[in-house]
Structure formats: C-alpha cells, structure tokens
C-alpha cells in the first residue's frame, strides 16, 4: 500500500512531507479596462475598430502572451512559509488612523 503522493510548494519548490500542513490555492487574474483609447477619438466606428484590430494583429506579442495579460490562472499548493508571504502580499495595508 502506498501513501499520498509527495507535493511540491508552487512558490519555493520545496518538497512537502505527507505529514506537513500545506495550503491549496487557486488564483485568477483578469484584466479589465473601463475605456479604450482609439485613434479617432473614441466614437467606436468600424474604421476605428478595424485599425485597433490591425494594431493587435501586428503586435510583436504572441496571442498567448496577449491572452495571459487579460486572463491568467494558476492553482496548486504552498507551504506554510509561502502562505504567510502570499497573505501578507495580498492583504491591503490598514489605512492610517490619524492622530487620536
């Protein structure tokens, strides 16, 4: 009978013992933009959209790179130390309370 498969921390790469506590994560970053700058002043005409599409097609970035700029998704496990780092990084700093 074999035990659970060994896991590896997605952040630091350290092997995790089956008896060690680990943390599952799923992260999705989705790009959003409220307004697009178009060459013709933003009227959204067919000519402007065709020009914008042409600029995208002539871009030096691959379609995969462009896609990852608007949708990036990862999941895995992290060790306790890396969990602390991620939580610290993604937790907003408290606003200054000001003088009391």
C-alpha positions as a printed Julia matrix, in Angstrom:
100×3 Matrix{Float64}:
   0.0    0.0     0.0
   1.43   3.38   -0.96
   0.83   6.66    0.81
  -0.17  10.03   -0.6
   1.93  11.42   -3.42
   4.61  13.94   -2.49
   3.65  17.55   -3.13
   5.87  20.47   -4.04
   5.36  24.1    -2.99
   4.42  26.09   -6.09
   6.3   29.14   -4.79
   9.62  27.97   -3.34
   9.77  24.5    -4.92
  10.37  22.71   -1.61
   9.1   19.15   -1.34
   6.29  18.8     1.2
   6.1   15.82    3.53
   2.75  14.0     3.55
   2.56  14.79    7.28
   3.18  18.51    6.72
   0.35  21.03    6.57
   0.04  22.63    3.14
  -2.36  25.13    1.61
  -4.25  24.79   -1.67
  -4.67  27.91   -3.77
  -6.45  28.98   -6.9
  -5.61  32.37   -8.34
  -7.29  34.08  -11.28
  -6.14  37.46  -12.56
  -8.49  39.05  -15.08
  -7.64  42.26  -16.87
 -10.3   44.91  -17.11
 -10.39  48.33  -18.7
 -13.18  50.87  -18.45
 -12.34  52.78  -21.63
 -10.2   52.11  -24.71
  -8.21  54.85  -26.37
  -8.99  54.73  -30.07
  -7.2   56.72  -32.77
 -10.37  58.53  -33.88
 -11.34  59.96  -30.51
 -13.38  57.09  -29.17
 -16.52  57.08  -31.3
 -16.28  53.31  -31.84
 -16.73  53.49  -35.59
 -16.0   50.48  -37.78
 -12.85  52.22  -39.08
 -11.51  52.74  -35.56
 -12.24  49.15  -34.59
 -10.58  47.86  -37.78
  -7.49  49.98  -37.03
  -7.38  48.71  -33.45
  -7.68  45.11  -34.66
  -4.87  45.7   -37.16
  -2.64  47.06  -34.36
  -3.33  43.92  -32.31
  -2.57  41.64  -35.26
   0.75  43.44  -35.94
   1.8   43.37  -32.3
   5.11  41.58  -31.6
   3.44  39.7   -28.73
   2.09  36.23  -29.37
  -1.65  35.61  -28.99
  -0.87  33.55  -25.88
   1.04  36.46  -24.29
  -1.83  38.82  -25.04
  -4.34  36.36  -23.62
  -2.32  36.0   -20.42
  -2.43  39.78  -20.0
  -6.21  39.62  -19.68
  -6.69  36.18  -18.11
  -4.09  34.31  -16.06
  -4.99  31.36  -13.88
  -2.94  29.1   -11.62
  -3.64  26.62   -8.84
  -1.55  24.38   -6.64
  -0.24  24.07   -3.1
   2.1   26.17   -0.99
   3.97  25.55    2.25
   3.22  27.47    5.44
   6.05  29.99    4.98
   4.98  30.81    1.42
   1.35  31.06    2.54
   2.35  33.75    5.02
   4.17  35.65    2.28
   1.2   35.44   -0.12
  -1.29  36.53    2.54
   0.95  39.45    3.53
   1.35  40.47   -0.12
  -2.37  40.34   -0.94
  -3.71  41.87    2.27
  -4.37  45.61    1.94
  -2.42  47.77    4.32
  -4.62  49.31    7.02
  -5.32  52.96    6.5
  -3.61  55.3     8.88
  -5.94  56.06   11.76
  -4.56  59.56   12.13
  -3.98  61.35   15.41
  -6.08  60.27   18.37
